[in-house]
XYZ file of C-alpha atoms in Angstrom:
350
model
C 0.291 -0.199 -0.038
C 0.764 3.713 -0.653
C 2.570 4.963 2.409
C 1.609 8.882 1.132
C -0.651 10.527 3.547
C -3.799 12.750 1.863
C -1.599 15.946 2.769
C 1.494 14.924 1.060
C 1.681 16.138 -2.545
C -0.297 13.899 -4.859
C 1.348 13.257 -8.607
C -0.156 10.451 -10.918
C 1.945 9.100 -13.775
C 0.786 6.846 -16.255
C 2.791 4.662 -18.341
C 1.341 3.665 -21.619
C 3.030 1.710 -24.674
C 0.638 3.253 -27.404
C -0.818 6.387 -26.791
C -4.176 6.957 -28.254
C -6.550 9.599 -28.805
C -8.895 7.864 -26.065
C -6.036 8.486 -23.432
C -5.859 12.192 -23.879
C -9.628 12.443 -23.704
C -9.762 10.756 -20.233
C -6.754 13.382 -19.043
C -9.696 15.541 -17.465
C -10.169 12.965 -14.991
C -6.772 14.072 -13.515
C -5.401 17.146 -15.020
C -1.940 16.863 -13.061
C -1.438 13.713 -14.222
C 1.697 12.956 -16.354
C 1.402 10.797 -19.545
C 4.636 8.491 -20.370
C 4.572 6.691 -23.573
C 6.809 4.574 -26.073
C 4.800 5.210 -29.316
C 1.460 6.400 -30.709
C -1.451 5.303 -32.556
C -2.808 6.019 -35.880
C -5.771 7.721 -34.275
C -3.905 10.624 -32.886
C -2.763 13.258 -34.731
C -3.371 16.079 -32.740
C -0.231 18.092 -31.438
C 0.909 16.434 -28.285
C 0.159 18.229 -25.202
C 2.828 19.348 -22.438
C 2.016 16.494 -19.887
C 2.817 13.639 -22.564
C 6.377 12.720 -22.873
C 8.064 9.817 -25.019
C 9.974 7.535 -23.326
C 12.185 4.586 -24.064
C 12.299 1.320 -22.342
C 15.264 2.307 -20.344
C 14.564 6.293 -19.837
C 11.066 5.461 -18.245
C 13.172 4.145 -15.046
C 15.156 7.225 -15.177
C 11.971 9.492 -15.672
C 10.057 7.650 -12.855
C 12.949 8.461 -10.460
C 12.949 11.985 -11.230
C 9.228 12.740 -11.046
C 9.424 10.528 -7.594
C 5.411 10.047 -8.421
C 2.980 9.038 -5.563
C 0.946 6.700 -7.820
C 2.212 4.640 -11.021
C -0.598 3.190 -13.003
C 1.521 0.362 -15.392
C 0.176 -1.365 -18.568
C -1.824 -4.274 -17.604
C 0.450 -7.603 -16.938
C -0.877 -9.823 -19.675
C -0.152 -7.394 -22.575
C 2.543 -9.625 -23.125
C 4.001 -7.094 -26.086
C 4.436 -4.524 -23.513
C 5.717 -6.785 -20.547
C 9.309 -5.414 -20.817
C 8.092 -1.977 -20.230
C 5.644 -2.937 -17.404
C 8.663 -4.892 -15.549
C 11.136 -2.117 -16.124
C 8.633 0.570 -14.894
C 7.379 -1.463 -12.251
C 10.767 -2.189 -10.900
C 11.624 1.447 -11.222
C 8.703 2.469 -9.246
C 9.673 0.170 -6.173
C 12.885 1.622 -5.957
C 12.167 5.704 -6.350
C 13.625 7.961 -3.611
C 11.151 8.274 -0.827
C 7.479 6.901 -0.002
C 6.649 4.054 -1.868
C 4.228 4.691 -4.568
C 1.056 3.000 -5.033
C 1.119 0.742 -8.107
C -1.904 0.079 -10.152
C -3.262 -1.463 -13.357
C -6.356 -1.783 -15.432
C -6.881 -4.663 -16.915
C -9.315 -5.860 -19.969
C -7.320 -9.137 -21.239
C -9.976 -11.702 -21.944
C -8.084 -14.514 -23.949
C -7.481 -17.557 -21.910
C -4.187 -17.984 -20.278
C -3.409 -20.956 -22.445
C -3.973 -18.815 -25.639
C -1.709 -16.095 -24.488
C 0.884 -18.143 -23.212
C 1.709 -20.122 -26.270
C 4.152 -20.223 -29.030
C 4.142 -21.632 -32.343
C 1.282 -23.754 -31.379
C 2.448 -25.226 -28.189
C 1.146 -23.704 -24.796
C 3.844 -22.894 -22.191
C 1.207 -21.736 -19.355
C 2.909 -24.304 -16.953
C 6.015 -22.790 -17.264
C 4.992 -18.745 -17.564
C 2.026 -18.664 -15.254
C 4.138 -19.078 -11.843
C 6.459 -16.141 -13.060
C 3.814 -13.897 -14.052
C 2.106 -14.361 -10.981
C 5.035 -13.497 -8.769
C 5.849 -10.345 -10.919
C 2.329 -9.080 -10.081
C 2.285 -9.948 -6.695
C 5.581 -8.076 -6.268
C 4.954 -5.012 -8.533
C 1.128 -4.359 -8.176
C -0.840 -3.140 -5.163
C -4.173 -2.668 -7.204
C -5.716 -4.460 -10.459
C -8.993 -3.182 -11.587
C -10.722 -5.320 -14.134
C -13.025 -3.798 -17.183
C -15.072 -7.181 -17.683
C -16.189 -10.338 -16.124
C -13.881 -11.988 -18.713
C -11.001 -10.433 -17.855
C -11.509 -11.048 -14.044
C -11.623 -14.944 -14.930
C -8.598 -14.483 -16.823
C -6.501 -12.962 -14.184
C -7.823 -15.335 -11.609
C -4.817 -17.849 -11.807
C -2.167 -14.721 -11.504
C -3.994 -13.255 -8.268
C -4.799 -16.082 -5.824
C -2.617 -14.579 -3.148
C -3.365 -11.819 -0.762
C -1.819 -9.181 -3.245
C -2.655 -7.508 -5.318
C -6.422 -5.844 -4.288
C -8.608 -6.255 -7.130
C -12.370 -5.326 -8.185
C -14.514 -5.178 -11.270
C -15.530 -2.279 -12.801
C -17.772 -3.050 -15.902
C -16.286 -0.624 -19.123
C -19.534 1.381 -19.769
C -19.454 5.038 -20.594
C -22.551 7.489 -19.078
C -24.502 8.748 -21.825
C -23.500 11.202 -24.155
C -25.279 14.458 -24.326
C -26.738 13.649 -27.927
C -28.946 10.713 -28.750
C -29.008 8.762 -31.992
C -31.460 10.294 -34.268
C -30.797 8.692 -37.587
C -32.749 6.425 -39.942
C -33.205 2.898 -38.987
C -31.642 1.957 -42.021
C -28.528 3.868 -41.000
C -25.450 1.342 -40.222
C -21.645 2.143 -39.104
C -18.403 0.833 -38.719
C -15.445 2.226 -36.862
C -12.113 0.397 -36.426
C -9.034 -0.374 -37.806
C -9.431 -2.150 -41.436
C -7.919 -5.466 -40.997
C -8.911 -9.145 -40.915
C -9.514 -9.763 -36.933
C -11.998 -6.797 -36.760
C -14.224 -8.691 -39.515
C -13.921 -6.527 -42.158
C -14.358 -8.738 -45.220
C -16.953 -10.860 -43.324
C -18.914 -7.411 -42.952
C -18.395 -6.387 -46.532
C -20.018 -9.712 -47.811
C -22.849 -9.588 -45.470
C -23.713 -5.929 -46.495
C -23.870 -7.051 -50.150
C -26.283 -9.770 -48.892
C -28.518 -7.072 -46.895
C -28.465 -4.698 -49.834
C -30.527 -7.038 -51.855
C -33.006 -7.374 -48.976
C -33.476 -3.984 -47.873
C -32.728 -0.202 -48.457
C -30.073 0.698 -46.165
C -26.672 2.450 -46.034
C -23.498 1.967 -44.149
C -20.893 4.354 -43.417
C -17.007 2.702 -42.886
C -14.571 4.653 -40.828
C -11.068 3.656 -40.215
C -7.437 2.940 -41.866
C -5.393 0.004 -42.358
C -4.145 -2.849 -44.726
C -7.569 -3.280 -45.981
C -8.160 0.292 -47.134
C -7.595 0.061 -50.712
C -10.192 -3.302 -50.643
C -12.751 -1.318 -48.778
C -12.558 1.763 -50.889
C -13.124 -0.064 -54.020
C -15.814 -1.645 -52.541
C -17.686 1.302 -51.220
C -17.380 3.019 -54.888
C -19.315 0.119 -56.551
C -22.290 1.357 -54.720
C -21.962 4.942 -53.332
C -25.273 5.749 -52.899
C -25.331 3.015 -50.273
C -21.789 2.631 -49.104
C -19.803 5.726 -47.636
C -15.956 5.437 -46.908
C -13.926 7.619 -44.817
C -10.447 6.993 -44.144
C -9.890 9.231 -40.912
C -12.382 11.001 -38.811
C -10.332 13.116 -35.738
C -11.898 11.540 -32.673
C -13.736 15.074 -31.445
C -15.835 14.597 -34.648
C -16.808 10.633 -33.682
C -19.872 11.849 -31.856
C -21.739 13.493 -34.229
C -21.405 10.302 -36.869
C -22.474 8.120 -34.078
C -25.546 10.248 -33.318
C -26.463 9.875 -37.009
C -26.550 6.304 -37.233
C -28.435 3.718 -35.409
C -26.651 0.407 -35.841
C -23.210 -0.347 -35.073
C -21.324 -3.178 -36.765
C -18.162 -4.831 -34.610
C -17.760 -8.386 -35.827
C -14.588 -8.914 -34.697
C -12.801 -12.232 -34.862
C -9.711 -14.407 -33.208
C -6.534 -13.819 -34.574
C -4.104 -15.886 -32.966
C -3.525 -14.857 -29.252
C -5.549 -11.691 -30.114
C -9.006 -11.310 -28.999
C -11.398 -8.066 -28.842
C -11.090 -6.906 -25.368
C -14.105 -4.149 -25.308
C -13.956 -2.530 -28.335
C -13.908 1.412 -28.276
C -16.284 1.857 -30.768
C -18.937 -0.480 -28.838
C -18.204 1.458 -25.854
C -18.974 4.861 -27.733
C -21.656 3.771 -29.842
C -23.640 3.083 -26.618
C -23.385 6.256 -25.315
C -25.378 7.449 -28.041
C -27.907 4.567 -28.039
C -26.689 2.526 -30.663
C -27.748 -0.744 -31.339
C -24.619 -2.933 -31.561
C -24.147 -6.370 -33.666
C -21.037 -7.974 -32.429
C -19.641 -11.416 -31.875
C -18.713 -13.280 -28.500
C -15.346 -12.032 -28.538
C -15.889 -8.768 -26.793
C -15.530 -8.630 -22.977
C -19.143 -6.813 -22.983
C -20.852 -9.731 -25.060
C -22.683 -11.124 -21.879
C -23.952 -7.567 -20.950
C -25.031 -6.889 -24.260
C -26.798 -9.943 -24.798
C -28.555 -9.223 -21.911
C -29.628 -5.674 -22.865
C -31.119 -6.788 -26.274
C -28.320 -6.279 -28.716
C -27.300 -8.875 -31.266
C -24.542 -10.903 -30.055
C -23.630 -13.636 -32.738
C -21.657 -16.785 -32.218
C -20.373 -16.877 -35.752
C -19.435 -14.373 -38.229
C -21.324 -16.543 -41.086
C -24.391 -15.163 -39.064
C -23.628 -11.523 -39.777
C -25.713 -10.841 -42.620
C -29.090 -12.001 -40.615
C -27.872 -10.373 -37.527
C -27.346 -6.922 -39.329
C -30.769 -7.275 -41.010
C -32.362 -8.000 -37.928
C -31.098 -5.241 -35.975
C -31.804 -2.650 -39.162
C -35.291 -3.873 -39.051
C -35.901 -3.110 -35.329
C -32.951 -1.230 -33.792
C -33.254 -0.474 -29.990
C -34.833 2.699 -28.682
C -32.429 5.048 -28.169
C -33.416 6.192 -24.883
C -33.837 2.613 -23.567
C -29.892 1.665 -24.621
C -28.836 4.981 -22.740
C -30.849 4.449 -19.801
C -28.853 0.919 -19.330
C -25.709 2.812 -18.821
C -23.997 4.017 -15.663
C -24.266 7.726 -14.739
C -20.409 7.581 -14.224
C -17.929 6.260 -16.888
C -16.937 2.768 -15.473
C -13.516 3.442 -16.347
C -13.336 6.886 -14.553
C -14.598 4.873 -11.211
C -12.052 2.511 -11.547
C -9.537 5.191 -12.352
C -10.578 6.669 -8.773
C -10.459 3.613 -6.986
C -6.905 2.645 -8.273
C -5.793 6.218 -7.051
C -7.278 6.146 -3.535
């Protein structure tokens, strides 16, 4: 536990492997927080604010020693590509001069440990679970989970007294503007790549066009951009493609649609954790069509959204949502008053 008292100077530092626009949007929760990041995501095209500092694997330790924070938020332990950064920053946080900072993390990884800890088809769970559990116990004071699936995934790593853990479902509070578009307006927002189910969506939409008069807007960039652009140009009256939209402009786009398609599929060790477009679309009251891969699948199912087992069911699922979308006000009333991620943020820093 942190040895600081409420009267002490409080400085929170968040260590992020890949800085995204959503991270900057959350900065209002803690305006004094300093963000240390390794790389930036393509969705971040704004000028970098002063509170963000780019670091290397080794300079992060020197920076933490200089800042002497009271709270350090690290990448989640099962973000395996970021594990070297997590380990170095965590070790540095444990030896900063003065009182020991509170070391915390927000966790949404929901793949099974046997899948995450595999190499060339062979599971290494038996060899890696104990060392990872030891690292978690040594470095972390608190872990907040964003989904029940993440909580289950981490169960094998947190069986001891440390760290303290708690579940906060990652749902945002309703946005100021409710969806008011036509019931036949569908939307996809995300990276254009196989694991986001973009090819399955394009094929499903062609089947939908043959059965009803509906329109779709696809927003995003990625390796499948050329294919999506060519596909949209073949029927421009019912297909719109936009390569990039500044994050600040997305709320208006969400509000002008009624159905969000988020048909992610597993890809190796990767599994959709939450899906930022899902979270943002719900704020405006859209009906979500997605797969069982998201950690919000059970909640979405309970609330009447369309959750499919297989992407082969996508056309029928989309058609069903377009013909009878949920009432946007009903969708929004099911959301929390305060963003679940915000509540977790505050608990991690208590």
